[in-house]
Coordinates of C-alpha atoms in Angstrom, one line a residue:
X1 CA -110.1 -63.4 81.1
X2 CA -107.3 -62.7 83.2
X3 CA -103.5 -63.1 82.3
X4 CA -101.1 -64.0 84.7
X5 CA -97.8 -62.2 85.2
X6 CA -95.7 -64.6 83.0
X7 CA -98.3 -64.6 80.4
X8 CA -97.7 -60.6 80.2
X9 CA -94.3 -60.9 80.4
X10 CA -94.0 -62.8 77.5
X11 CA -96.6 -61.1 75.2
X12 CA -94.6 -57.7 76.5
X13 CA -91.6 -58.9 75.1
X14 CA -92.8 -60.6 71.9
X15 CA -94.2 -57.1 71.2
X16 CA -90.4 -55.4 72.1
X17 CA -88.8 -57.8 69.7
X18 CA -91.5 -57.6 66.8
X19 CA -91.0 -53.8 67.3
X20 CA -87.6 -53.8 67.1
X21 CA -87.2 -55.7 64.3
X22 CA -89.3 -53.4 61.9
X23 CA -87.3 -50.8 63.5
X24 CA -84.7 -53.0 61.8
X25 CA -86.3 -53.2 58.5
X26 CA -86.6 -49.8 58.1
X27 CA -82.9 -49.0 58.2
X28 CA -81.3 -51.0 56.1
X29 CA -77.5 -51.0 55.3
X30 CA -77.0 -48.5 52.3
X31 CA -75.4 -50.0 49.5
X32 CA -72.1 -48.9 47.5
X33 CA -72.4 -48.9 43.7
X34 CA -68.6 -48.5 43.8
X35 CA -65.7 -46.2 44.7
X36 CA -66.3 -43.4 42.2
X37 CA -70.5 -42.3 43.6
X38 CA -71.1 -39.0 44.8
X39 CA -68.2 -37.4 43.7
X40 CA -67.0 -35.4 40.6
X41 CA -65.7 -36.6 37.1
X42 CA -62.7 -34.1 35.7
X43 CA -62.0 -35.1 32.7
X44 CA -58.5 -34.3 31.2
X45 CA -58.2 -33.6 27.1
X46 CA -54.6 -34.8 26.8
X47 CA -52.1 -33.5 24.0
X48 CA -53.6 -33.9 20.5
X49 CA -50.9 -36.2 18.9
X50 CA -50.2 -38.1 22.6
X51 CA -52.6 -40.7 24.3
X52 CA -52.5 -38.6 27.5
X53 CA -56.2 -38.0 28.0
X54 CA -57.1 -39.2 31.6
X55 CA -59.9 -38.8 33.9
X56 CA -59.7 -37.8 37.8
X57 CA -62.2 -38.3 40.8
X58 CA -62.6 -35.8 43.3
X59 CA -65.0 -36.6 46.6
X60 CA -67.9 -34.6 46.8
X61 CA -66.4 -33.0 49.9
X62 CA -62.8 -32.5 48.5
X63 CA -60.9 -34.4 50.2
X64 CA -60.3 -37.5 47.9
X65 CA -58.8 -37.0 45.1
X66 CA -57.8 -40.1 42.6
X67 CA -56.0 -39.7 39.2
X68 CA -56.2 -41.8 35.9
X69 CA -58.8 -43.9 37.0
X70 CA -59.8 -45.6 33.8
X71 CA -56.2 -47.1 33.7
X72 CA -56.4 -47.5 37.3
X73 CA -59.5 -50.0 36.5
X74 CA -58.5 -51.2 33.2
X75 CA -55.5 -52.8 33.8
X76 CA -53.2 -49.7 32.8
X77 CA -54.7 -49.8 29.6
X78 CA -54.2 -45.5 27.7
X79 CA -57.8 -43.8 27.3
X80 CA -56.3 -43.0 24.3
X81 CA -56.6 -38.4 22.9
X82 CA -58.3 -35.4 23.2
X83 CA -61.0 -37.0 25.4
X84 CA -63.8 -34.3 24.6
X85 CA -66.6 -35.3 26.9
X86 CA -68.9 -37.7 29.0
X87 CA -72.3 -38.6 29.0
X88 CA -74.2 -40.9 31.5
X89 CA -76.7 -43.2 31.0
X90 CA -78.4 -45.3 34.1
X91 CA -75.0 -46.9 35.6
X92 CA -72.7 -46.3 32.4
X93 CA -70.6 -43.3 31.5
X94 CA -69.5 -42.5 27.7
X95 CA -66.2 -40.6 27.2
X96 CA -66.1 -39.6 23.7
X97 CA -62.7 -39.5 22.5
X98 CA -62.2 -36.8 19.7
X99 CA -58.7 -37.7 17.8
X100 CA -59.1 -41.9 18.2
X101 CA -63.1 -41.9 17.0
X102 CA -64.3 -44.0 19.7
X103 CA -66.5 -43.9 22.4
X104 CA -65.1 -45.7 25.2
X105 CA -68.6 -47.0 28.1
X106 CA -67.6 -47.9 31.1
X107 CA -69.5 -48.4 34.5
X108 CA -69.9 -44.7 35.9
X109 CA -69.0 -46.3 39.7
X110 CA -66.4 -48.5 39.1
X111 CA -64.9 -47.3 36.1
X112 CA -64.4 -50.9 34.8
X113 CA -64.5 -50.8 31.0
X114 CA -68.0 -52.5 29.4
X115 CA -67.4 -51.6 26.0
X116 CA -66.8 -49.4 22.9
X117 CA -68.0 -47.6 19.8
X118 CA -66.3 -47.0 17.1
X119 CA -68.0 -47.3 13.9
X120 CA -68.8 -44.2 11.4
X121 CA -67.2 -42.1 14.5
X122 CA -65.1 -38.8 12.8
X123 CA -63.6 -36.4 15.0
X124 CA -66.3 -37.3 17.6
X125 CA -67.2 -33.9 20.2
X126 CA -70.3 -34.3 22.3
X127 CA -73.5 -37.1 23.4
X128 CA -76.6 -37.2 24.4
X129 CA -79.1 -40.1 24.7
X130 CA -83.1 -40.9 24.6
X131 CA -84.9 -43.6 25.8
X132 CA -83.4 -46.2 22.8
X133 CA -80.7 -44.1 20.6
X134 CA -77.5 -42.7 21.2
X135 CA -76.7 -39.8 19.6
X136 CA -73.1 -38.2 18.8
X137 CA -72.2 -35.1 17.4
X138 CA -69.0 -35.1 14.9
X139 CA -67.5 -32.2 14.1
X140 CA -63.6 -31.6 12.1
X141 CA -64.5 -27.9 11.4
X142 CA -64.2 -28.5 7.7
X143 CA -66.5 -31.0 6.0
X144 CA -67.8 -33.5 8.5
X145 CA -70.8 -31.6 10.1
X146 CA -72.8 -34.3 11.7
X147 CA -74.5 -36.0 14.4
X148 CA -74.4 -39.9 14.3
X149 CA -77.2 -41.8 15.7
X150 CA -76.5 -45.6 17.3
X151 CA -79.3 -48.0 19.2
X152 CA -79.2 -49.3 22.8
X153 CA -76.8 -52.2 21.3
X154 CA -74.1 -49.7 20.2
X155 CA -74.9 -50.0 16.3
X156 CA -75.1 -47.7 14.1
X157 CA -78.3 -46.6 12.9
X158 CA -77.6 -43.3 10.9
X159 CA -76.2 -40.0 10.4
X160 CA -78.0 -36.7 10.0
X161 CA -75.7 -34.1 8.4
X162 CA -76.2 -30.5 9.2
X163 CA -74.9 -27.5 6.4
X164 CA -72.8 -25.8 9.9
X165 CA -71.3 -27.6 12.5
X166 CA -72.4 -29.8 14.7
X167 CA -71.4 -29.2 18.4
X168 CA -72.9 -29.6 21.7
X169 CA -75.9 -31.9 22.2
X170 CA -78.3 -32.3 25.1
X171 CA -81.2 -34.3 25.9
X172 CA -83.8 -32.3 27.1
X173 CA -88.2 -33.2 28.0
X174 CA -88.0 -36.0 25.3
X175 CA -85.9 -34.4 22.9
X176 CA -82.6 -34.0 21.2
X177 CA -81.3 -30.3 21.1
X178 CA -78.0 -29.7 18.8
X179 CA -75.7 -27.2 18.6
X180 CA -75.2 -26.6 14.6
X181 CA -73.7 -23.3 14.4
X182 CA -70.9 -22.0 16.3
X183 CA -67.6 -20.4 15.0
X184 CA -64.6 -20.0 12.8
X185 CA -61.6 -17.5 12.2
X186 CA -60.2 -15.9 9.6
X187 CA -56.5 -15.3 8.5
X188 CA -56.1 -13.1 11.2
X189 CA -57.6 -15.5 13.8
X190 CA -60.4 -13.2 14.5
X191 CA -63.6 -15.4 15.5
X192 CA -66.4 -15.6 12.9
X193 CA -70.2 -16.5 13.6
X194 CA -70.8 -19.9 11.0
X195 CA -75.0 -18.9 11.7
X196 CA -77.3 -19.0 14.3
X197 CA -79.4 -22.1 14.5
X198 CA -80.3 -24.4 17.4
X199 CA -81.9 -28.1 15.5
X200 CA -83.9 -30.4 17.4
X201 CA -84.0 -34.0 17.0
X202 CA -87.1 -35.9 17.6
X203 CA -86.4 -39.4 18.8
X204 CA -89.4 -41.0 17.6
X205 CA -88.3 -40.5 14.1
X206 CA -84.8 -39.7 13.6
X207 CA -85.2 -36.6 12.1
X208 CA -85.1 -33.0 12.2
X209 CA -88.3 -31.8 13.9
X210 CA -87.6 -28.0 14.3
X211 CA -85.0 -25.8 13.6
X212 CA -84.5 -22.5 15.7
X213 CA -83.2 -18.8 14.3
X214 CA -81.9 -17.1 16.7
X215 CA -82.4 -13.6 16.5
X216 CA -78.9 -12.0 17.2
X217 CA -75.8 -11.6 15.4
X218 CA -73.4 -12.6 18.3
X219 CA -71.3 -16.0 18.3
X220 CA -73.3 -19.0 19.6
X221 CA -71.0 -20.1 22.7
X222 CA -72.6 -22.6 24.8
X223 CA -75.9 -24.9 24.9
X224 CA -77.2 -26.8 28.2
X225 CA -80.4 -27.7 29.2
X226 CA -82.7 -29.0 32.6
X227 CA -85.5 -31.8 32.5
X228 CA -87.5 -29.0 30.4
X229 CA -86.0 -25.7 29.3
X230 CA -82.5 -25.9 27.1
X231 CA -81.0 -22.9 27.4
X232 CA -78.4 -20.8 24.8
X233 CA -75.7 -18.7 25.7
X234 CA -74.4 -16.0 22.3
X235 CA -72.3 -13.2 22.5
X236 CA -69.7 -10.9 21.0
X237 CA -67.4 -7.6 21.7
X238 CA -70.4 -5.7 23.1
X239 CA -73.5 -8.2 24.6
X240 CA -73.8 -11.2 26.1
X241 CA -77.6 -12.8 24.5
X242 CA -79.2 -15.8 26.9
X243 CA -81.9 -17.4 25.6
X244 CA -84.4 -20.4 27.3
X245 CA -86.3 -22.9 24.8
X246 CA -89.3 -24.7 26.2
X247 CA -87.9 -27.7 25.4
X248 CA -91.2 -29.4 24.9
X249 CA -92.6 -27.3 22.4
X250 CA -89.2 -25.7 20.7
X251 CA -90.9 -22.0 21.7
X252 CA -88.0 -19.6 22.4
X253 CA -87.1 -16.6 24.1
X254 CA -84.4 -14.6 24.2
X255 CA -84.7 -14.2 27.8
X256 CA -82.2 -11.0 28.6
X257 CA -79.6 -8.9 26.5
X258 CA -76.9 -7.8 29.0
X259 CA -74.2 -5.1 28.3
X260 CA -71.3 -7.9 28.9
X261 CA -68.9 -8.9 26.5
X262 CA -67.6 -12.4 25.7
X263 CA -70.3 -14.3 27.7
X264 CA -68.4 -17.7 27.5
X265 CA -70.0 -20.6 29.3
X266 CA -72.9 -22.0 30.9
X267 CA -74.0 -23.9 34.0
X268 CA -77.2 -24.7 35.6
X269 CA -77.2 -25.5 39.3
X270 CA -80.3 -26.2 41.6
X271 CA -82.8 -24.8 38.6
X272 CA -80.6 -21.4 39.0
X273 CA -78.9 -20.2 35.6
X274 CA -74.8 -18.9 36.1
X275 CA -72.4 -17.9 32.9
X276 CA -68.9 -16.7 32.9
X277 CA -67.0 -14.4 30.4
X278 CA -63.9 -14.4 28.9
X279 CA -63.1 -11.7 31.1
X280 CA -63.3 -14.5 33.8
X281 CA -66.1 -13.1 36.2
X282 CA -69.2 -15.5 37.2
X283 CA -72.6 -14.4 37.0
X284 CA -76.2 -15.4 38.3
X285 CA -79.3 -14.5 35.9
X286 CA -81.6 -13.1 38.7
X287 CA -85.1 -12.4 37.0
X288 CA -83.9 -9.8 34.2
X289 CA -80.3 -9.3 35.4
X290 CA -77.0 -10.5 35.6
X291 CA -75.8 -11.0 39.0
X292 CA -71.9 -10.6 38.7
X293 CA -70.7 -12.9 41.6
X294 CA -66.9 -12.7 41.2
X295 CA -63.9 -13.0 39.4
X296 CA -61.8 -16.5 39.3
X297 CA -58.1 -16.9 38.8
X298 CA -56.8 -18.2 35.4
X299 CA -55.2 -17.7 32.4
X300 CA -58.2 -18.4 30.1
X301 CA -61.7 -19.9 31.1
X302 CA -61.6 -23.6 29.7
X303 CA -63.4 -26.0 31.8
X304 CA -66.3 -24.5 33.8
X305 CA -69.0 -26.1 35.8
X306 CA -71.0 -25.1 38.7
X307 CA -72.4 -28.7 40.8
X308 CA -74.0 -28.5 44.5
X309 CA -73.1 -24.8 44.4
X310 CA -69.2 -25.5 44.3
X311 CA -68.2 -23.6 41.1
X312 CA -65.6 -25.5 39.7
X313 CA -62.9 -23.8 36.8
X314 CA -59.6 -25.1 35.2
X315 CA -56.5 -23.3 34.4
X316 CA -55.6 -25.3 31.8
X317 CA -51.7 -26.7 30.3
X318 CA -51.8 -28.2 26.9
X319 CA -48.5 -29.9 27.8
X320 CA -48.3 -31.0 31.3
X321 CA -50.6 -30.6 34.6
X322 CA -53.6 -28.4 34.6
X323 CA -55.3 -26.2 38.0
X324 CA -58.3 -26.9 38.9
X325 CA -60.1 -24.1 41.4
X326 CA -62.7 -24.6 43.2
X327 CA -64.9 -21.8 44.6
X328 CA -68.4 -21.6 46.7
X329 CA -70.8 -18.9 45.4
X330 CA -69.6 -16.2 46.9
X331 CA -66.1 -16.2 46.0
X332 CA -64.3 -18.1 48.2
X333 CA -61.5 -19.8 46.6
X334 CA -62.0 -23.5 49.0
X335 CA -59.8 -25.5 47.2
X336 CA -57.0 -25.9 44.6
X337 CA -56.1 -29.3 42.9
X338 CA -53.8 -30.5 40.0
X339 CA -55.3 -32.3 37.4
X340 CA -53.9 -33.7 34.3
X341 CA -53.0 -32.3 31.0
X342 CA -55.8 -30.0 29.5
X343 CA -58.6 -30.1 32.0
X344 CA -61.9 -29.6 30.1
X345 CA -64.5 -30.6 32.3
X346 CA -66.5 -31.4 35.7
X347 CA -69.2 -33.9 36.1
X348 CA -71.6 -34.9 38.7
X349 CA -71.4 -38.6 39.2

């Protein structure tokens, strides 16, 4: 059968439109969860006896910067003091507040305010979440010592207490990893090791599944973790200890002993470990060795994160505007904001 010229003319452009329209389909318009994706959390401590904590965006790429923007969102309502941490769960963030006891949730794009907890909270630090339980460390480095456990509601289920303190917490290849020893001073204000024990949480049961020795007499400093290795970061005067935890099993390692004092923090950054030491220099754990990258300008080593290889570090001031730095990984200082009072800590949003 033969078509005439119209006939192909027409089948020729019903294929062009059909064509272009799944050309279409495939690109569709992206959507905007709200003003505050792909970009960076700083979170702000505020003074202790002042409701002065605050939170600040930054744009992934440095260029927008937007201050207090829970009272921005909430009509100017205070955050309230001491604002700790955040945690994120699917579209919500959780900034624990230490010296109010509550846990202030609002939506992690928007910032609008979706609710609260506020019950059994005392002097609340760090959270951490599993599929149906909230869990919240709480910590007055005297005689509350524990982590409080709340459902997907926000109520309270129940507390576990722990003999040391309980610190940070991180969720970790279905399971809850806790800080519970850490440090104290004496008279003289010289630091003191409270122990040397890493507890793990299984969600199923609410209870204390495991609980790790470390083998080292240094100061427990910092505890983060991936989807399946948490990772330990000790030290004193004379080593730096780093240890990885299959996360799965609660098998550890004390994966290198480096002549470094004062290893202080910890950050983990496209599946590659980095600490820094109180003698403010960054390193990289390469294999068996720490990489020392360089040294970063500030009075003390406070807030410290490194996110999309941007190493981000705050040069805190307890009464009025912090400095925020912001390096790449090889040194370059690319950026210098001012943040608010006590900057604490950077979060990918």
């Amino acid at each position: 059968m033969k078509f005439s010229k119209i006939s192909t003319l027409l089948l020729a452009g019903t294929l062009l439109f059909n064509i272009s329209c799944r050309k279409d389909d495939q690109a569709p318009t992206p959507v905007s969860f709200g003003k505050y994706e792909n970009g960076i959390l700083i979170t702000n401590e505020g003074g202790f006896s002042t409701p002065t904590s605050t939170v600040t965006y930054l744009s992934n790429d440095l260029v927008t910067q937007e201050d207090q923007i829970f009272k921005n969102n909430n009509s100017n309502a205070s955050l309230g003091n001491v604002l700790q941490s955040i945690g994120f769960r699917g579209d919500l963030a959780y900034l624990v507040l230490n010296v109010p006891n509550k846990i202030e949730i609002v939506n992690r794009y928007t910032f609008k305010k979706t609710g609260s907890i506020t019950t059994n909270l005392e002097q609340a630090r760090y959270i951490a979440f599993s599929t149906n339980n909230i869990y919240v460390t709480n910590n007055n480095f005297s005689n509350v010592k524990k982590v409080n456990i709340y459902d997907n509601a926000n109520a309270f289920v129940k507390s576990i207490d722990f003999p040391n303190y309980a610190e940070k917490i991180t969720s970790s290849d279905g399971f809850i990893y806790v800080q519970t020893d850490g440090l104290t001073y004496d008279t003289n204000y010289n630091e003191i090791a409270t122990g040397h024990t890493i507890s793990r949480i299984n969600p199923l049961t609410n209870t204390v599944d495991k609980t790790i020795t470390l083998n080292d007499t240094g100061i427990i400093r910092d505890l983060v973790s991936d989807q399946t290795s948490t990772y330990v970061l000790t030290s004193d005067a004379v080593y730096t200890y780093l240890y990885k935890i299959n996360s799965k099993t609660g098998a550890f390692t004390q994966q290198e002993v480096f002549d470094i004092p004062y290893g202080e923090k910890l950050a983990v950054d496209g599946g590659q470990v980095y600490f820094v030491t109180a003698e403010k220099k960054v390193h990289r754990l390469d294999g068996s060795n720490a990489t020392p990258l360089f040294d970063v300008a500030t009075g003390f080593i406070y807030g410290f994160n490194i996110i999309d290889s941007k190493v981000f570090v705050s040069d805190p001031n307890f009464t009025g505007d912090s400095k925020v730095r912001i390096y790449n990984l090889s040194g370059t200082l690319m950026k210098t904001i001012t943040t608010g009072i006590s900057t604490n800590g950077f979060y990918k949003n």
